[in-house]
Amino acid sequence: MITASHAARLSPPAADWRTLWREAVTDPHELLALLGLEQLASRLPADDAGFSVRVPRGFVARMRQGDPLDPLLLQVLPQLAELDQVPGYGVDAVGDMAARSAQGVLHKYQGRALLIASGSCAINCRYCFRRHFPYGDEMAAAGQWRKALEHVRQDSSISELILSGGDPLSLATAKLEELSRGLAEISHVTRLRIHTRLPVVLPERVDEAFGRWLGELPLQKVVVLHANHANEFDASVDAACARLREAGATVLNQSVLLRGINDDADTLTQLSERLFAADVLPYYLHQLDRVQGAAHFEVDDAEALALVEAIRQRLPGYLVPKLVREVGGEASKRPL
Ligand SMILES: *Cc1c(COP(=O)(O)O)cnc(C)c1O
Ligand code: SF4
C-alpha cells in the first residue's frame, strides 16, 4: 500500500521530452499573453511568412515578464520587418544546394561531412536559414540512413561525421541507435559531432536513454550547442550539459551575432561567462547568414569586429569565440 508519506518520497516522474515538444507554444498571441504583452499583438505580421511560431514552454519561462525587448522573445517573435525584401538576402544564403553530395549529406570541408539528420526543431528561430530550406527532399533520416552512410563509407577522407539539421536530437533515440549501428561499420569515421539547440531550449531531451546512447558510442564525441544569450541558461540546461559531459562529450557553443539581442560587449561577456559556468566553451560567433526575412538582425562587420575586440580585453582567451562568416564555396568558415 502506498501511504501518503511514501508517495511524498517518490520523486515526480521526469516530464517526457516528446510531451513537452508537443506542448510548445505555437500561437504568437498565446506567447504574448503568457508574458503580459498582449498590447504587441497589433505589431504581429498578418501571416507567418511560411515559418510558424514554435517555442517550448520551458524557454518561455526564461523570458522576462512584460519586456517587449526580452532577448529570448526577440529570437522567436515574428516581426513586420521579416516581410521586407532586402537586396543581397536570398533563400540559400550559404550555398547548400551546390554542396549537396548525396541525399542529406553536405560535404563542403575536408575531413568532415555533415548529415541533415532531421528537418525539425523544437524552436523556430526567426533569423534561421532553415526558414527556406527544402527539408522535404533533404532529410537523411526521412527514408533511412543508408544512402547518406554509403557516401561516407566510400570516402575514406571523412573522419568526422556531423549531425545537423534542423535539429538531430529531434529524432528518437531509437533512430539514433540505427545510425550508430551503421557507423560502426565505417572505420575511418573516428569522431561524431552533434549540432543541436535542444539541450538549451528543451533540456529534458538529454534524458537517460540519450545519455546511455552517447556514452556507449565507441567514437570521440563533440556536442556543439547553440545559445545566444546568458538568459537561455538555467539549472535544467546546466543539468543537460553535465549529462552530455558525463557521456564523454566535449561540449562547445556557437552563437549568432544578432542585432538587439546580443550585440553589445556586456551581453557577449556574460554569455561566455555563463557558458563556462556550465562547463561549455564558446566556439564560433557567427555573422548572420543573409537569408530573406532576417536582415533586421544583421550587425555589420566593422561593429562585429569591434565587439570581439572589446570582449577580448575582458575575458580569458579561451572564452573569446571565433568570429566567422560562412561564405558559399569556400573551404572553411571565413574568419573575420
Ligand atoms: C559549418 C560546417 C561544418 C563544420 O565546420 P567547422 O569549422 O569544422 O566547425 C562542416 N560541414 C558543413 C557543411 C558546414 O556547414
Ligand atoms: S536550425 Fe537551429 S537556429 Fe534554426 S530554427 Fe532550428 S534551432 Fe533555431
CSV table of N, CA and C in Angstrom, one decimal, residues 146-291:
chain,number,residue,atom,x,y,z
A,146,ARG,N,20.8,4.9,-45.0
A,146,ARG,CA,21.6,4.0,-45.9
A,146,ARG,C,22.4,4.9,-47.0
A,147,LYS,N,21.6,5.7,-47.7
A,147,LYS,CA,22.3,6.4,-48.8
A,147,LYS,C,23.4,7.4,-48.3
A,148,ALA,N,23.0,8.1,-47.2
A,148,ALA,CA,24.0,9.0,-46.6
A,148,ALA,C,25.2,8.3,-46.1
A,149,LEU,N,25.0,7.2,-45.4
A,149,LEU,CA,26.1,6.5,-44.9
A,149,LEU,C,27.0,5.8,-46.0
A,150,GLU,N,26.3,5.5,-47.1
A,150,GLU,CA,27.0,4.9,-48.2
A,150,GLU,C,28.0,5.9,-48.8
A,151,HIS,N,27.6,7.2,-48.8
A,151,HIS,CA,28.5,8.2,-49.3
A,151,HIS,C,29.7,8.3,-48.3
A,152,VAL,N,29.5,8.3,-47.1
A,152,VAL,CA,30.5,8.4,-46.1
A,152,VAL,C,31.5,7.2,-46.2
A,153,ARG,N,30.9,6.0,-46.3
A,153,ARG,CA,31.7,4.8,-46.4
A,153,ARG,C,32.7,4.9,-47.6
A,154,GLN,N,32.2,5.4,-48.7
A,154,GLN,CA,33.0,5.4,-49.9
A,154,GLN,C,34.1,6.5,-49.9
A,155,ASP,N,34.1,7.3,-49.0
A,155,ASP,CA,35.2,8.4,-48.9
A,155,ASP,C,35.9,8.3,-47.6
A,156,SER,N,37.1,7.7,-47.7
A,156,SER,CA,37.9,7.4,-46.5
A,156,SER,C,38.6,8.7,-46.0
A,157,SER,N,38.4,9.8,-46.7
A,157,SER,CA,39.0,11.1,-46.2
A,157,SER,C,38.1,11.7,-45.1
A,158,ILE,N,36.9,11.1,-44.9
A,158,ILE,CA,35.9,11.6,-43.9
A,158,ILE,C,36.2,11.0,-42.6
A,159,SER,N,36.7,11.8,-41.6
A,159,SER,CA,37.0,11.2,-40.3
A,159,SER,C,36.0,11.7,-39.3
A,160,GLU,N,35.3,12.8,-39.6
A,160,GLU,CA,34.3,13.3,-38.7
A,160,GLU,C,32.9,13.4,-39.3
A,161,LEU,N,32.0,12.8,-38.7
A,161,LEU,CA,30.6,13.0,-39.2
A,161,LEU,C,29.9,13.9,-38.3
A,162,ILE,N,29.2,14.9,-38.9
A,162,ILE,CA,28.5,15.9,-38.2
A,162,ILE,C,27.0,15.7,-38.4
A,163,LEU,N,26.3,15.6,-37.3
A,163,LEU,CA,24.8,15.5,-37.4
A,163,LEU,C,24.2,16.9,-37.2
A,164,SER,N,23.5,17.4,-38.2
A,164,SER,CA,22.9,18.7,-38.1
A,164,SER,C,21.5,18.6,-38.6
A,165,GLY,N,20.9,19.8,-39.0
A,165,GLY,CA,19.5,19.7,-39.4
A,165,GLY,C,19.1,21.1,-39.9
A,166,GLY,N,18.0,21.5,-39.4
A,166,GLY,CA,17.1,21.1,-38.3
A,166,GLY,C,17.9,20.7,-37.1
A,167,ASP,N,17.3,19.9,-36.2
A,167,ASP,CA,17.9,19.5,-35.0
A,167,ASP,C,18.0,18.0,-34.9
A,168,PRO,N,19.2,17.4,-34.9
A,168,PRO,CA,19.3,15.9,-35.0
A,168,PRO,C,18.7,15.3,-33.7
A,169,LEU,N,18.7,16.1,-32.6
A,169,LEU,CA,18.1,15.5,-31.4
A,169,LEU,C,16.6,15.5,-31.4
A,170,SER,N,16.0,16.0,-32.5
A,170,SER,CA,14.6,15.8,-32.6
A,170,SER,C,14.2,14.4,-33.0
A,171,LEU,N,15.2,13.6,-33.4
A,171,LEU,CA,15.0,12.2,-33.7
A,171,LEU,C,14.9,11.4,-32.4
A,172,ALA,N,14.1,10.4,-32.4
A,172,ALA,CA,14.0,9.5,-31.2
A,172,ALA,C,15.4,8.8,-31.1
A,173,THR,N,15.7,8.5,-29.8
A,173,THR,CA,16.9,7.8,-29.6
A,173,THR,C,17.1,6.5,-30.3
A,174,ALA,N,15.9,5.8,-30.5
A,174,ALA,CA,16.0,4.5,-31.3
A,174,ALA,C,16.5,4.8,-32.7
A,175,LYS,N,16.1,5.9,-33.3
A,175,LYS,CA,16.6,6.3,-34.6
A,175,LYS,C,18.1,6.6,-34.6
A,176,LEU,N,18.6,7.2,-33.6
A,176,LEU,CA,20.0,7.5,-33.4
A,176,LEU,C,20.8,6.2,-33.3
A,177,GLU,N,20.1,5.2,-32.6
A,177,GLU,CA,20.8,3.9,-32.5
A,177,GLU,C,21.0,3.2,-33.8
A,178,GLU,N,20.0,3.4,-34.7
A,178,GLU,CA,20.1,2.8,-36.1
A,178,GLU,C,21.4,3.4,-36.8
A,179,LEU,N,21.5,4.8,-36.6
A,179,LEU,CA,22.6,5.4,-37.2
A,179,LEU,C,23.9,4.9,-36.6
A,180,SER,N,24.0,4.7,-35.3
A,180,SER,CA,25.3,4.3,-34.8
A,180,SER,C,25.6,2.9,-35.2
A,181,ARG,N,24.6,2.1,-35.4
A,181,ARG,CA,24.9,0.7,-35.9
A,181,ARG,C,25.5,0.8,-37.3
A,182,GLY,N,25.0,1.7,-38.2
A,182,GLY,CA,25.6,1.9,-39.5
A,182,GLY,C,27.0,2.4,-39.4
A,183,LEU,N,27.2,3.3,-38.5
A,183,LEU,CA,28.5,4.0,-38.4
A,183,LEU,C,29.6,3.0,-37.9
A,184,ALA,N,29.2,2.0,-37.1
A,184,ALA,CA,30.1,1.1,-36.5
A,184,ALA,C,30.9,0.3,-37.6
A,185,GLU,N,30.3,0.3,-38.8
A,185,GLU,CA,30.9,-0.4,-39.9
A,185,GLU,C,31.8,0.5,-40.8
A,186,ILE,N,32.0,1.7,-40.4
A,186,ILE,CA,32.8,2.6,-41.2
A,186,ILE,C,34.0,3.1,-40.3
A,187,SER,N,35.1,2.4,-40.5
A,187,SER,CA,36.2,2.5,-39.5
A,187,SER,C,36.9,3.9,-39.7
A,188,HIS,N,36.8,4.5,-40.8
A,188,HIS,CA,37.6,5.8,-41.0
A,188,HIS,C,36.9,7.0,-40.2
A,189,VAL,N,35.6,6.8,-39.8
A,189,VAL,CA,35.0,7.8,-39.0
A,189,VAL,C,35.3,7.6,-37.5
A,190,THR,N,36.1,8.6,-37.0
A,190,THR,CA,36.5,8.4,-35.6
A,190,THR,C,35.8,9.4,-34.7
A,191,ARG,N,35.2,10.4,-35.2
A,191,ARG,CA,34.5,11.4,-34.4
A,191,ARG,C,33.1,11.6,-34.9
A,192,LEU,N,32.2,11.8,-33.9
A,192,LEU,CA,30.8,12.2,-34.2
A,192,LEU,C,30.6,13.5,-33.5
A,193,ARG,N,30.1,14.5,-34.3
A,193,ARG,CA,29.8,15.8,-33.8
A,193,ARG,C,28.3,16.0,-33.9
A,194,ILE,N,27.7,16.6,-32.9
A,194,ILE,CA,26.2,16.8,-33.0
A,194,ILE,C,26.0,18.3,-32.8
A,195,HIS,N,25.4,19.0,-33.8
A,195,HIS,CA,25.0,20.4,-33.7
A,195,HIS,C,23.5,20.4,-33.2
A,196,THR,N,23.3,21.0,-32.0
A,196,THR,CA,21.9,20.9,-31.5
A,196,THR,C,21.6,22.1,-30.6
A,197,ARG,N,20.4,22.6,-30.7
A,197,ARG,CA,19.9,23.6,-29.8
A,197,ARG,C,19.0,23.0,-28.7
A,198,LEU,N,18.7,21.7,-28.8
A,198,LEU,CA,17.8,21.1,-27.9
A,198,LEU,C,18.2,21.1,-26.4
A,199,PRO,N,19.5,20.8,-26.1
A,199,PRO,CA,19.9,20.9,-24.7
A,199,PRO,C,19.6,22.3,-24.0
A,200,VAL,N,19.6,23.3,-24.9
A,200,VAL,CA,19.3,24.6,-24.4
A,200,VAL,C,17.8,24.9,-24.3
A,201,VAL,N,17.1,24.6,-25.4
A,201,VAL,CA,15.7,25.0,-25.5
A,201,VAL,C,14.7,24.0,-24.9
A,202,LEU,N,15.2,22.7,-24.9
A,202,LEU,CA,14.3,21.6,-24.3
A,202,LEU,C,15.3,20.6,-23.6
A,203,PRO,N,15.9,21.1,-22.5
A,203,PRO,CA,16.9,20.2,-21.9
A,203,PRO,C,16.5,18.8,-21.5
A,204,GLU,N,15.2,18.7,-21.3
A,204,GLU,CA,14.7,17.3,-21.0
A,204,GLU,C,15.0,16.3,-22.1
A,205,ARG,N,15.3,16.8,-23.3
A,205,ARG,CA,15.7,15.8,-24.3
A,205,ARG,C,16.9,15.0,-24.0
A,206,VAL,N,17.8,15.6,-23.2
A,206,VAL,CA,19.0,14.9,-22.8
A,206,VAL,C,18.7,14.0,-21.6
A,207,ASP,N,17.9,13.0,-21.9
A,207,ASP,CA,17.4,12.1,-20.9
A,207,ASP,C,18.3,10.9,-20.7
A,208,GLU,N,17.9,10.0,-19.8
A,208,GLU,CA,18.8,8.9,-19.5
A,208,GLU,C,19.2,8.0,-20.7
A,209,ALA,N,18.1,7.7,-21.5
A,209,ALA,CA,18.3,6.9,-22.7
A,209,ALA,C,19.3,7.5,-23.7
A,210,PHE,N,19.2,8.8,-23.9
A,210,PHE,CA,20.1,9.5,-24.8
A,210,PHE,C,21.5,9.5,-24.2
A,211,GLY,N,21.6,9.8,-22.9
A,211,GLY,CA,22.9,9.7,-22.3
A,211,GLY,C,23.6,8.4,-22.4
A,212,ARG,N,22.8,7.3,-22.3
A,212,ARG,CA,23.4,6.0,-22.5
A,212,ARG,C,23.9,5.8,-23.9
A,213,TRP,N,23.0,6.2,-24.9
A,213,TRP,CA,23.4,6.0,-26.3
A,213,TRP,C,24.7,6.8,-26.6
A,214,LEU,N,24.8,8.0,-26.1
A,214,LEU,CA,26.0,8.8,-26.4
A,214,LEU,C,27.2,8.2,-25.7
A,215,GLY,N,27.0,7.8,-24.4
A,215,GLY,CA,28.1,7.2,-23.6
A,215,GLY,C,28.7,6.0,-24.2
A,216,GLU,N,27.8,5.2,-24.9
A,216,GLU,CA,28.3,3.9,-25.4
A,216,GLU,C,28.9,4.0,-26.8
A,217,LEU,N,28.8,5.1,-27.4
A,217,LEU,CA,29.3,5.3,-28.8
A,217,LEU,C,30.8,5.1,-28.7
A,218,PRO,N,31.4,4.2,-29.5
A,218,PRO,CA,32.8,4.0,-29.5
A,218,PRO,C,33.6,5.0,-30.4
A,219,LEU,N,33.3,6.3,-30.2
A,219,LEU,CA,33.8,7.3,-31.0
A,219,LEU,C,34.2,8.5,-30.1
A,220,GLN,N,35.0,9.4,-30.6
A,220,GLN,CA,35.1,10.7,-29.9
A,220,GLN,C,33.9,11.5,-30.2
A,221,LYS,N,33.4,12.2,-29.1
A,221,LYS,CA,32.1,12.9,-29.3
A,221,LYS,C,32.2,14.4,-29.0
A,222,VAL,N,31.6,15.2,-29.9
A,222,VAL,CA,31.6,16.6,-29.7
A,222,VAL,C,30.2,17.0,-29.8
A,223,VAL,N,29.7,17.8,-28.9
A,223,VAL,CA,28.4,18.4,-29.0
A,223,VAL,C,28.5,19.9,-29.1
A,224,VAL,N,28.0,20.5,-30.1
A,224,VAL,CA,28.0,22.0,-30.3
A,224,VAL,C,26.6,22.5,-30.1
A,225,LEU,N,26.5,23.2,-28.9
A,225,LEU,CA,25.2,23.8,-28.6
A,225,LEU,C,25.0,25.1,-29.3
A,226,HIS,N,23.8,25.6,-29.2
A,226,HIS,CA,23.5,26.9,-29.8
A,226,HIS,C,22.8,27.7,-28.8
A,227,ALA,N,23.5,28.7,-28.2
A,227,ALA,CA,22.8,29.6,-27.3
A,227,ALA,C,23.4,31.0,-27.6
A,228,ASN,N,22.5,32.0,-27.6
A,228,ASN,CA,22.9,33.4,-28.0
A,228,ASN,C,22.9,34.4,-26.8
A,229,HIS,N,22.4,34.0,-25.7
A,229,HIS,CA,22.3,34.9,-24.6
A,229,HIS,C,22.4,34.1,-23.2
A,230,ALA,N,23.0,34.7,-22.2
A,230,ALA,CA,23.1,34.1,-20.9
A,230,ALA,C,21.8,33.7,-20.3
A,231,ASN,N,20.8,34.5,-20.6
A,231,ASN,CA,19.4,34.2,-20.0
A,231,ASN,C,18.8,32.8,-20.5
A,232,GLU,N,19.4,32.3,-21.6
A,232,GLU,CA,18.9,31.0,-22.1
A,232,GLU,C,19.3,29.8,-21.1
A,233,PHE,N,20.2,30.1,-20.2
A,233,PHE,CA,20.6,29.1,-19.2
A,233,PHE,C,19.8,29.1,-17.9
A,234,ASP,N,19.5,27.9,-17.4
A,234,ASP,CA,19.0,27.8,-16.1
A,234,ASP,C,19.5,26.4,-15.5
A,235,ALA,N,19.0,26.0,-14.4
A,235,ALA,CA,19.6,24.8,-13.8
A,235,ALA,C,19.3,23.6,-14.7
A,236,SER,N,18.1,23.6,-15.4
A,236,SER,CA,17.8,22.4,-16.2
A,236,SER,C,18.8,22.3,-17.4
A,237,VAL,N,19.2,23.5,-17.9
A,237,VAL,CA,20.2,23.4,-19.0
A,237,VAL,C,21.6,23.0,-18.5
A,238,ASP,N,21.9,23.5,-17.3
A,238,ASP,CA,23.2,23.0,-16.7
A,238,ASP,C,23.2,21.5,-16.5
A,239,ALA,N,22.0,21.0,-16.1
A,239,ALA,CA,22.0,19.5,-15.9
A,239,ALA,C,22.1,18.8,-17.2
A,240,ALA,N,21.5,19.3,-18.3
A,240,ALA,CA,21.7,18.7,-19.6
A,240,ALA,C,23.1,18.7,-20.0
A,241,CYS,N,23.8,19.8,-19.8
A,241,CYS,CA,25.2,19.9,-20.2
A,241,CYS,C,26.1,18.9,-19.4
A,242,ALA,N,25.7,18.8,-18.1
A,242,ALA,CA,26.5,17.8,-17.2
A,242,ALA,C,26.3,16.4,-17.8
A,243,ARG,N,25.1,16.1,-18.2
A,243,ARG,CA,24.9,14.7,-18.7
A,243,ARG,C,25.6,14.5,-20.0
A,244,LEU,N,25.7,15.5,-20.8
A,244,LEU,CA,26.5,15.3,-22.1
A,244,LEU,C,28.0,15.1,-21.7
A,245,ARG,N,28.5,15.8,-20.8
A,245,ARG,CA,29.9,15.6,-20.4
A,245,ARG,C,30.1,14.3,-19.8
A,246,GLU,N,29.2,13.8,-18.9
A,246,GLU,CA,29.3,12.5,-18.3
A,246,GLU,C,29.3,11.4,-19.3
A,247,ALA,N,28.7,11.7,-20.5
A,247,ALA,CA,28.7,10.7,-21.6
A,247,ALA,C,29.9,10.8,-22.4
A,248,GLY,N,30.9,11.6,-22.0
A,248,GLY,CA,32.2,11.7,-22.6
A,248,GLY,C,32.3,12.7,-23.8
A,249,ALA,N,31.3,13.6,-23.9
A,249,ALA,CA,31.3,14.6,-25.0
A,249,ALA,C,32.1,15.8,-24.6
A,250,THR,N,32.8,16.4,-25.5
A,250,THR,CA,33.3,17.7,-25.4
A,250,THR,C,32.2,18.7,-25.8
A,251,VAL,N,31.9,19.6,-24.9
A,251,VAL,CA,30.7,20.5,-25.2
A,251,VAL,C,31.1,21.9,-25.5
A,252,LEU,N,30.7,22.4,-26.7
A,252,LEU,CA,31.1,23.7,-27.2
A,252,LEU,C,29.8,24.4,-27.5
A,253,ASN,N,29.9,25.7,-27.8
A,253,ASN,CA,28.7,26.5,-28.1
A,253,ASN,C,29.0,27.4,-29.3
A,254,GLN,N,28.0,27.5,-30.2
A,254,GLN,CA,28.1,28.5,-31.2
A,254,GLN,C,26.9,29.5,-31.1
A,255,SER,N,27.2,30.7,-31.4
A,255,SER,CA,26.1,31.8,-31.3
A,255,SER,C,26.1,32.5,-32.6
A,256,VAL,N,25.0,33.2,-32.8
A,256,VAL,CA,24.8,34.1,-33.9
A,256,VAL,C,24.8,35.5,-33.4
A,257,LEU,N,25.6,36.4,-34.0
A,257,LEU,CA,25.5,37.8,-33.5
A,257,LEU,C,24.3,38.4,-34.1
A,258,LEU,N,23.4,38.9,-33.2
A,258,LEU,CA,22.1,39.3,-33.5
A,258,LEU,C,21.8,40.7,-33.0
A,259,ARG,N,21.4,41.6,-33.9
A,259,ARG,CA,21.1,43.0,-33.6
A,259,ARG,C,19.9,43.0,-32.5
A,260,GLY,N,20.2,43.8,-31.5
A,260,GLY,CA,19.1,43.9,-30.4
A,260,GLY,C,19.0,42.8,-29.4
A,261,ILE,N,19.8,41.7,-29.7
A,261,ILE,CA,19.8,40.5,-28.8
A,261,ILE,C,21.1,40.3,-28.0
A,262,ASN,N,22.2,40.3,-28.8
A,262,ASN,CA,23.5,40.1,-28.1
A,262,ASN,C,24.6,41.0,-28.7
A,263,ASP,N,24.2,42.1,-29.3
A,263,ASP,CA,25.2,43.0,-30.0
A,263,ASP,C,25.8,44.0,-29.1
A,264,ASP,N,26.2,43.6,-27.8
A,264,ASP,CA,26.9,44.5,-27.0
A,264,ASP,C,27.9,43.7,-26.2
A,265,ALA,N,29.0,44.4,-25.8
A,265,ALA,CA,30.1,43.7,-25.2
A,265,ALA,C,29.7,43.1,-23.8
A,266,ASP,N,28.9,43.8,-23.1
A,266,ASP,CA,28.4,43.2,-21.8
A,266,ASP,C,27.7,41.9,-22.0
A,267,THR,N,26.8,41.9,-22.9
A,267,THR,CA,26.0,40.7,-23.1
A,267,THR,C,26.8,39.5,-23.6
A,268,LEU,N,27.8,39.8,-24.5
A,268,LEU,CA,28.6,38.8,-25.0
A,268,LEU,C,29.6,38.3,-23.9
A,269,THR,N,30.0,39.2,-23.1
A,269,THR,CA,30.9,38.8,-21.9
A,269,THR,C,30.1,37.8,-21.0
A,270,GLN,N,28.9,38.3,-20.7
A,270,GLN,CA,28.0,37.5,-19.8
A,270,GLN,C,27.7,36.1,-20.4
A,271,LEU,N,27.5,36.1,-21.7
A,271,LEU,CA,27.3,34.8,-22.3
A,271,LEU,C,28.5,33.8,-22.2
A,272,SER,N,29.7,34.3,-22.4
A,272,SER,CA,30.9,33.5,-22.3
A,272,SER,C,31.0,33.0,-20.9
A,273,GLU,N,30.8,33.9,-19.9
A,273,GLU,CA,31.0,33.5,-18.5
A,273,GLU,C,29.9,32.5,-18.1
A,274,ARG,N,28.7,32.6,-18.6
A,274,ARG,CA,27.6,31.7,-18.3
A,274,ARG,C,27.9,30.3,-18.9
A,275,LEU,N,28.4,30.3,-20.1
A,275,LEU,CA,28.7,29.1,-20.8
A,275,LEU,C,29.8,28.3,-19.9
A,276,PHE,N,30.8,29.1,-19.5
A,276,PHE,CA,31.9,28.4,-18.7
A,276,PHE,C,31.3,27.9,-17.4
A,277,ALA,N,30.4,28.6,-16.8
A,277,ALA,CA,29.8,28.1,-15.6
A,277,ALA,C,29.1,26.8,-15.8
A,278,ALA,N,28.6,26.5,-17.0
A,278,ALA,CA,28.0,25.2,-17.3
A,278,ALA,C,29.1,24.3,-17.9
A,279,ASP,N,30.4,24.6,-17.8
A,279,ASP,CA,31.5,23.8,-18.4
A,279,ASP,C,31.4,23.7,-19.9
A,280,VAL,N,30.9,24.7,-20.5
A,280,VAL,CA,30.8,24.8,-22.0
A,280,VAL,C,31.8,25.9,-22.5
A,281,LEU,N,32.5,25.6,-23.6
A,281,LEU,CA,33.4,26.6,-24.1
A,281,LEU,C,32.8,27.2,-25.4
A,282,PRO,N,33.0,28.5,-25.5
A,282,PRO,CA,32.5,29.2,-26.8
A,282,PRO,C,33.4,28.7,-28.0
A,283,TYR,N,32.7,28.5,-29.1
A,283,TYR,CA,33.4,28.1,-30.3
A,283,TYR,C,33.3,29.2,-31.3
A,284,TYR,N,32.2,29.3,-32.0
A,284,TYR,CA,32.0,30.3,-33.0
A,284,TYR,C,31.0,31.4,-32.6
A,285,LEU,N,31.3,32.6,-33.1
A,285,LEU,CA,30.3,33.7,-33.1
A,285,LEU,C,30.1,33.9,-34.6
A,286,HIS,N,28.9,33.6,-35.1
A,286,HIS,CA,28.6,33.6,-36.5
A,286,HIS,C,28.1,35.0,-36.9
A,287,GLN,N,28.6,35.5,-38.0
A,287,GLN,CA,27.8,36.6,-38.6
A,287,GLN,C,26.6,36.0,-39.3
A,288,LEU,N,25.5,36.7,-39.2
A,288,LEU,CA,24.2,36.2,-39.7
A,288,LEU,C,24.4,35.7,-41.2
A,289,ASP,N,23.8,34.6,-41.5
A,289,ASP,CA,23.6,34.2,-42.9
A,289,ASP,C,22.5,35.1,-43.5
A,290,ARG,N,22.8,35.5,-44.7
A,290,ARG,CA,21.9,36.5,-45.3
A,290,ARG,C,20.7,35.9,-45.9
A,291,VAL,N,19.8,35.5,-45.0
A,291,VAL,CA,18.5,34.9,-45.5
A,291,VAL,C,17.4,35.9,-45.5
